[in-house]
CSV table of N, CA and C in Angstrom, one decimal:
chain,number,residue,atom,x,y,z
A,1,UNK,N,0.8,-1.2,0.0
A,1,UNK,CA,0.0,0.0,0.0
A,1,UNK,C,0.9,1.3,0.0
A,2,UNK,N,1.7,1.3,-0.9
A,2,UNK,CA,2.6,2.5,-1.1
A,2,UNK,C,2.0,3.5,-2.0
A,3,UNK,N,0.7,3.3,-2.3
A,3,UNK,CA,0.1,4.2,-3.2
A,3,UNK,C,-0.1,5.6,-2.5
A,4,UNK,N,0.2,6.6,-3.3
A,4,UNK,CA,0.1,7.9,-2.7
A,4,UNK,C,-1.4,8.4,-2.8
A,5,UNK,N,-1.9,9.0,-1.7
A,5,UNK,CA,-3.3,9.5,-1.7
A,5,UNK,C,-3.3,10.8,-2.5
A,6,UNK,N,-4.2,11.0,-3.4
A,6,UNK,CA,-4.3,12.2,-4.2
A,6,UNK,C,-5.3,13.1,-3.5
A,7,UNK,N,-4.9,14.0,-2.7
A,7,UNK,CA,-5.7,14.9,-1.9
A,7,UNK,C,-5.7,16.3,-2.5
A,8,UNK,N,-6.9,16.9,-2.5
A,8,UNK,CA,-6.9,18.3,-3.0
A,8,UNK,C,-6.7,19.3,-2.0
A,9,UNK,N,-6.5,18.9,-0.8
A,9,UNK,CA,-6.3,19.9,0.3
A,9,UNK,C,-7.5,20.7,0.7
A,10,UNK,N,-7.4,22.0,0.9
A,10,UNK,CA,-8.5,22.8,1.2
A,10,UNK,C,-9.4,23.1,0.1
A,11,UNK,N,-9.0,22.8,-1.1
A,11,UNK,CA,-9.8,23.1,-2.3
A,11,UNK,C,-11.2,22.4,-2.2
A,12,UNK,N,-11.2,21.2,-1.7
A,12,UNK,CA,-12.5,20.5,-1.6
A,12,UNK,C,-13.5,21.1,-0.6
A,13,UNK,N,-13.0,21.9,0.3
A,13,UNK,CA,-13.9,22.5,1.4
A,13,UNK,C,-14.3,23.9,1.0
A,14,UNK,N,-13.7,24.5,0.0
A,14,UNK,CA,-14.0,25.9,-0.3
A,14,UNK,C,-15.3,26.0,-1.1
A,15,UNK,N,-15.7,25.1,-1.8
A,15,UNK,CA,-16.9,25.1,-2.6
A,15,UNK,C,-16.7,26.0,-3.9
A,16,UNK,N,-17.8,26.1,-4.6
A,16,UNK,CA,-17.7,26.9,-5.9
A,16,UNK,C,-18.5,28.2,-5.7
A,17,UNK,N,-18.0,29.2,-6.3
A,17,UNK,CA,-18.7,30.5,-6.3
A,17,UNK,C,-18.7,31.0,-7.8
A,18,UNK,N,-19.8,31.3,-8.3
A,18,UNK,CA,-20.0,31.7,-9.6
A,18,UNK,C,-19.8,33.2,-9.7
A,19,UNK,N,-19.4,33.7,-10.9
A,19,UNK,CA,-19.2,35.2,-11.1
A,19,UNK,C,-20.4,36.0,-10.7
A,20,UNK,N,-21.6,35.5,-11.0
A,20,UNK,CA,-22.8,36.2,-10.7
A,20,UNK,C,-23.0,36.3,-9.2
A,21,UNK,N,-22.7,35.2,-8.5
A,21,UNK,CA,-22.8,35.3,-7.0
A,21,UNK,C,-21.8,36.3,-6.4
A,22,UNK,N,-20.6,36.3,-7.0
A,22,UNK,CA,-19.6,37.3,-6.5
A,22,UNK,C,-20.1,38.7,-6.7
A,23,UNK,N,-20.6,39.0,-7.9
A,23,UNK,CA,-21.1,40.3,-8.2
A,23,UNK,C,-22.2,40.7,-7.3
A,24,UNK,N,-23.2,39.8,-7.0
A,24,UNK,CA,-24.3,40.1,-6.1
A,24,UNK,C,-23.8,40.3,-4.7
A,25,UNK,N,-22.8,39.5,-4.3
A,25,UNK,CA,-22.2,39.7,-3.0
A,25,UNK,C,-21.5,41.1,-2.8
A,26,UNK,N,-20.7,41.5,-3.8
A,26,UNK,CA,-20.1,42.8,-3.8
A,26,UNK,C,-21.1,43.9,-3.8
A,27,UNK,N,-22.2,43.8,-4.6
A,27,UNK,CA,-23.2,44.8,-4.6
A,27,UNK,C,-23.9,44.9,-3.2
A,28,UNK,N,-24.1,43.7,-2.6
A,28,UNK,CA,-24.7,43.7,-1.3
A,28,UNK,C,-23.8,44.4,-0.2
A,29,UNK,N,-22.5,44.2,-0.3
A,29,UNK,CA,-21.6,44.8,0.6
A,29,UNK,C,-21.6,46.3,0.4
A,30,UNK,N,-21.6,46.7,-0.9
A,30,UNK,CA,-21.6,48.2,-1.3
A,30,UNK,C,-22.9,48.8,-0.8
A,31,UNK,N,-24.1,48.2,-0.9
A,31,UNK,CA,-25.3,48.7,-0.5
A,31,UNK,C,-25.4,48.8,1.1
A,32,UNK,N,-24.7,48.0,1.7
A,32,UNK,CA,-24.6,48.0,3.2
A,32,UNK,C,-23.9,49.2,3.7
A,33,UNK,N,-22.9,49.7,2.9
A,33,UNK,CA,-22.2,50.9,3.3
A,33,UNK,C,-22.8,52.2,3.0
A,34,UNK,N,-23.9,52.2,2.3
A,34,UNK,CA,-24.6,53.4,1.9
A,34,UNK,C,-25.2,54.1,3.1
A,35,UNK,N,-25.3,55.4,3.1
A,35,UNK,CA,-25.9,56.2,4.2
A,35,UNK,C,-26.9,57.1,3.6
A,36,UNK,N,-28.0,57.4,4.3
A,36,UNK,CA,-29.0,58.3,3.8
A,36,UNK,C,-28.5,59.7,3.7
A,37,UNK,N,-29.1,60.5,2.8
A,37,UNK,CA,-28.6,61.9,2.6
A,37,UNK,C,-29.1,62.7,3.9
A,38,UNK,N,-28.1,63.5,4.4
A,38,UNK,CA,-28.4,64.3,5.5
A,38,UNK,C,-29.0,65.6,5.0
A,39,UNK,N,-30.2,66.0,5.5
A,39,UNK,CA,-30.9,67.2,5.0
A,39,UNK,C,-30.4,68.4,5.8
A,40,UNK,N,-29.9,69.4,5.1
A,40,UNK,CA,-29.4,70.6,5.8
A,40,UNK,C,-30.6,71.4,6.2
A,41,UNK,N,-30.5,72.0,7.4
A,41,UNK,CA,-31.5,72.9,7.8
A,41,UNK,C,-31.3,74.3,7.2
A,42,UNK,N,-32.2,75.2,7.5
A,42,UNK,CA,-32.1,76.6,6.9
A,42,UNK,C,-30.9,77.4,7.3
A,43,UNK,N,-30.4,77.1,8.5
A,43,UNK,CA,-29.2,77.8,9.0
A,43,UNK,C,-28.0,77.3,8.2
A,44,UNK,N,-27.9,76.0,8.0
A,44,UNK,CA,-26.8,75.5,7.3
A,44,UNK,C,-26.8,75.9,5.8
A,45,UNK,N,-28.0,76.0,5.2
A,45,UNK,CA,-28.1,76.5,3.9
A,45,UNK,C,-27.7,77.9,3.7
A,46,UNK,N,-28.1,78.7,4.7
A,46,UNK,CA,-27.7,80.1,4.7
A,46,UNK,C,-26.1,80.3,4.8
A,47,UNK,N,-25.5,79.4,5.6
A,47,UNK,CA,-24.1,79.4,5.8
A,47,UNK,C,-23.4,78.9,4.5
A,48,UNK,N,-24.0,77.9,3.8
A,48,UNK,CA,-23.4,77.5,2.5
A,48,UNK,C,-23.5,78.6,1.5
A,49,UNK,N,-24.6,79.3,1.5
A,49,UNK,CA,-24.8,80.4,0.6
A,49,UNK,C,-23.8,81.5,0.8
A,50,UNK,N,-23.6,81.9,2.1
A,50,UNK,CA,-22.6,82.9,2.4
A,50,UNK,C,-21.2,82.5,2.0
A,51,UNK,N,-20.8,81.3,2.3
A,51,UNK,CA,-19.5,80.8,1.9
A,51,UNK,C,-19.3,80.8,0.4
A,52,UNK,N,-20.3,80.4,-0.3
A,52,UNK,CA,-20.3,80.3,-1.8
A,52,UNK,C,-20.1,81.7,-2.4
A,53,UNK,N,-20.9,82.7,-1.9
A,53,UNK,CA,-20.8,84.0,-2.4
A,53,UNK,C,-19.5,84.7,-2.0
A,54,UNK,N,-19.0,84.4,-0.9
A,54,UNK,CA,-17.7,84.9,-0.4
A,54,UNK,C,-16.6,84.4,-1.3
A,55,UNK,N,-16.6,83.1,-1.6
A,55,UNK,CA,-15.6,82.5,-2.4
A,55,UNK,C,-15.6,83.0,-3.9
A,56,UNK,N,-16.8,83.3,-4.4
A,56,UNK,CA,-17.0,83.8,-5.7
A,56,UNK,C,-16.5,85.3,-5.8
A,57,UNK,N,-16.8,86.1,-4.8
A,57,UNK,CA,-16.4,87.5,-4.8
A,57,UNK,C,-14.9,87.7,-4.7
A,58,UNK,N,-14.2,86.8,-4.0
A,58,UNK,CA,-12.8,87.0,-3.9
A,58,UNK,C,-12.0,85.9,-4.7
A,59,UNK,N,-12.6,85.2,-5.5
A,59,UNK,CA,-12.0,84.2,-6.4
A,59,UNK,C,-11.1,83.2,-5.6
A,60,UNK,N,-11.7,82.7,-4.5
A,60,UNK,CA,-11.1,81.7,-3.7
A,60,UNK,C,-11.5,80.3,-4.0
A,61,UNK,N,-10.6,79.4,-3.9
A,61,UNK,CA,-11.0,78.0,-4.1
A,61,UNK,C,-11.8,77.4,-3.0
A,62,UNK,N,-12.7,76.5,-3.3
A,62,UNK,CA,-13.5,75.8,-2.3
A,62,UNK,C,-13.4,74.3,-2.4
A,63,UNK,N,-13.8,73.7,-1.3
A,63,UNK,CA,-13.9,72.3,-1.2
A,63,UNK,C,-15.3,71.9,-0.9
A,64,UNK,N,-16.0,71.3,-1.8
A,64,UNK,CA,-17.4,71.0,-1.6
A,64,UNK,C,-17.5,69.5,-1.3
A,65,UNK,N,-18.3,69.2,-0.3
A,65,UNK,CA,-18.7,67.8,0.1
A,65,UNK,C,-20.0,67.5,-0.6
A,66,UNK,N,-20.0,66.5,-1.5
A,66,UNK,CA,-21.2,66.2,-2.3
A,66,UNK,C,-21.7,64.8,-2.0
A,67,UNK,N,-23.0,64.6,-1.9
A,67,UNK,CA,-23.7,63.4,-1.6
A,67,UNK,C,-24.1,62.8,-3.0
A,68,UNK,N,-23.7,61.5,-3.2
A,68,UNK,CA,-24.1,60.9,-4.5
A,68,UNK,C,-24.5,59.4,-4.2
A,69,UNK,N,-25.7,59.1,-4.3
A,69,UNK,CA,-26.3,57.7,-4.2
A,69,UNK,C,-25.7,57.0,-2.9
A,70,UNK,N,-25.8,57.6,-1.8
A,70,UNK,CA,-25.4,57.0,-0.5
A,70,UNK,C,-24.0,57.2,-0.1
A,71,UNK,N,-23.2,57.8,-0.9
A,71,UNK,CA,-21.8,58.1,-0.5
A,71,UNK,C,-21.5,59.6,-0.7
A,72,UNK,N,-20.6,60.1,0.1
A,72,UNK,CA,-20.1,61.4,0.0
A,72,UNK,C,-18.7,61.5,-0.6
A,73,UNK,N,-18.5,62.5,-1.3
A,73,UNK,CA,-17.1,62.7,-1.9
A,73,UNK,C,-16.8,64.2,-1.8
A,74,UNK,N,-15.5,64.5,-1.9
A,74,UNK,CA,-15.1,65.9,-1.9
A,74,UNK,C,-14.6,66.3,-3.3
A,75,UNK,N,-15.0,67.5,-3.7
A,75,UNK,CA,-14.6,68.1,-4.9
A,75,UNK,C,-14.0,69.5,-4.7
A,76,UNK,N,-12.8,69.7,-5.2
A,76,UNK,CA,-12.1,71.0,-4.9
A,76,UNK,C,-12.0,71.7,-6.3
A,77,UNK,N,-12.1,73.1,-6.2
A,77,UNK,CA,-11.9,73.9,-7.4
A,77,UNK,C,-12.4,75.3,-7.1
A,78,UNK,N,-12.5,76.1,-8.2
A,78,UNK,CA,-12.9,77.5,-8.0
A,78,UNK,C,-14.4,77.6,-8.6
A,79,UNK,N,-15.2,78.2,-7.9
A,79,UNK,CA,-16.6,78.4,-8.3
A,79,UNK,C,-16.6,79.3,-9.5
A,80,UNK,N,-17.3,78.9,-10.6
A,80,UNK,CA,-17.2,79.6,-11.8
A,80,UNK,C,-18.6,80.3,-12.1
A,81,UNK,N,-19.7,79.7,-11.8
A,81,UNK,CA,-21.0,80.2,-12.1
A,81,UNK,C,-22.1,79.6,-11.2
A,82,UNK,N,-23.1,80.4,-10.9
A,82,UNK,CA,-24.2,79.8,-10.1
A,82,UNK,C,-25.4,80.1,-11.0
A,83,UNK,N,-26.2,79.0,-11.3
A,83,UNK,CA,-27.4,79.1,-12.1
A,83,UNK,C,-28.6,78.9,-11.1
A,84,UNK,N,-29.3,80.0,-10.8
A,84,UNK,CA,-30.4,79.9,-9.9
A,84,UNK,C,-31.6,79.2,-10.5
A,85,UNK,N,-31.7,79.2,-11.8
A,85,UNK,CA,-32.9,78.6,-12.5
A,85,UNK,C,-32.8,77.1,-12.4
A,86,UNK,N,-31.7,76.6,-12.8
A,86,UNK,CA,-31.5,75.1,-12.8
A,86,UNK,C,-31.0,74.6,-11.5
A,87,UNK,N,-30.7,75.5,-10.6
A,87,UNK,CA,-30.1,75.2,-9.2
A,87,UNK,C,-28.9,74.4,-9.3
A,88,UNK,N,-27.9,74.9,-10.1
A,88,UNK,CA,-26.6,74.2,-10.3
A,88,UNK,C,-25.5,75.2,-10.0
A,89,UNK,N,-24.4,74.6,-9.6
A,89,UNK,CA,-23.1,75.3,-9.4
A,89,UNK,C,-22.2,74.8,-10.5
A,90,UNK,N,-21.4,75.6,-11.1
A,90,UNK,CA,-20.3,75.2,-12.0
A,90,UNK,C,-19.0,75.4,-11.3
A,91,UNK,N,-18.3,74.4,-11.2
A,91,UNK,CA,-17.0,74.4,-10.4
A,91,UNK,C,-15.9,74.1,-11.4
A,92,UNK,N,-14.9,75.0,-11.5
A,92,UNK,CA,-13.7,74.8,-12.4
A,92,UNK,C,-12.7,74.0,-11.6
A,93,UNK,N,-12.4,72.8,-12.0
A,93,UNK,CA,-11.5,72.0,-11.3
A,93,UNK,C,-10.0,72.4,-11.6
A,94,UNK,N,-9.1,71.8,-10.9
A,94,UNK,CA,-7.7,72.1,-11.0
A,94,UNK,C,-7.2,71.8,-12.4
A,95,UNK,N,-7.7,70.7,-13.0
A,95,UNK,CA,-7.2,70.3,-14.4
A,95,UNK,C,-7.9,71.1,-15.5
A,96,UNK,N,-8.7,72.1,-15.1
A,96,UNK,CA,-9.4,72.9,-16.1
A,96,UNK,C,-10.8,72.4,-16.5
A,97,UNK,N,-11.2,71.2,-16.1
A,97,UNK,CA,-12.5,70.7,-16.4
A,97,UNK,C,-13.5,71.5,-15.6
A,98,UNK,N,-14.7,71.5,-16.1
A,98,UNK,CA,-15.9,72.2,-15.4
A,98,UNK,C,-16.8,71.1,-15.0
A,99,UNK,N,-17.2,71.1,-13.7
A,99,UNK,CA,-18.1,70.1,-13.2
A,99,UNK,C,-19.4,70.8,-12.7
A,100,UNK,N,-20.5,70.3,-13.1
A,100,UNK,CA,-21.8,70.9,-12.6
A,100,UNK,C,-22.3,70.1,-11.4
A,101,UNK,N,-22.7,70.8,-10.4
A,101,UNK,CA,-23.2,70.2,-9.2
A,101,UNK,C,-24.5,70.8,-8.8
A,102,UNK,N,-25.5,69.9,-8.4
A,102,UNK,CA,-26.8,70.4,-8.0
A,102,UNK,C,-26.8,70.9,-6.6
A,103,UNK,N,-27.6,71.9,-6.3
A,103,UNK,CA,-27.6,72.5,-4.9
A,103,UNK,C,-28.0,71.4,-3.9
A,104,UNK,N,-29.0,70.6,-4.2
A,104,UNK,CA,-29.5,69.6,-3.2
A,104,UNK,C,-28.5,68.5,-2.9
A,105,UNK,N,-27.4,68.4,-3.7
A,105,UNK,CA,-26.4,67.3,-3.4
A,105,UNK,C,-25.3,67.9,-2.4
A,106,UNK,N,-25.3,69.2,-2.1
A,106,UNK,CA,-24.3,69.7,-1.3
A,106,UNK,C,-24.5,69.3,0.2
A,107,UNK,N,-23.5,68.8,0.8
A,107,UNK,CA,-23.5,68.5,2.2
A,107,UNK,C,-22.6,69.4,3.0
A,108,UNK,N,-21.6,69.9,2.4
A,108,UNK,CA,-20.6,70.8,3.1
A,108,UNK,C,-19.9,71.7,2.1
A,109,UNK,N,-19.6,73.0,2.6
A,109,UNK,CA,-18.9,73.9,1.8
A,109,UNK,C,-17.8,74.5,2.6
A,110,UNK,N,-16.5,74.4,2.1
A,110,UNK,CA,-15.4,75.0,2.9
A,110,UNK,C,-14.6,75.9,1.9
A,111,UNK,N,-14.3,77.1,2.4
A,111,UNK,CA,-13.5,78.0,1.6
A,111,UNK,C,-12.1,77.8,1.9
A,112,UNK,N,-11.2,77.6,0.9
A,112,UNK,CA,-9.8,77.4,1.2
A,112,UNK,C,-9.1,78.8,1.0
A,113,UNK,N,-8.5,79.3,2.0
A,113,UNK,CA,-7.9,80.6,2.0
A,113,UNK,C,-6.4,80.4,2.0
């Protein structure tokens, strides 16, 4: 009985996972990390408005915290234009690109001096 046992080791205990299962699992983990949008009260909105107008008047860069589908991100640049009708800000980024941000997605405004 000198025959060698052909053992697969841990591979036999790991089971099989299909690409669709992995994608659904990753989506489930991502959805678990989402947070609801924080609604700013009227005092915070007035503070955001004052900071935005101050930055535009003195051509100062700003760092905006933006909520997008459960996650927040920060965008930095110089405010280029405010459109009151469509309720959008136009932010000129460092690389020269222009990004449009909606008012209701703003979570924070910081003026960089």
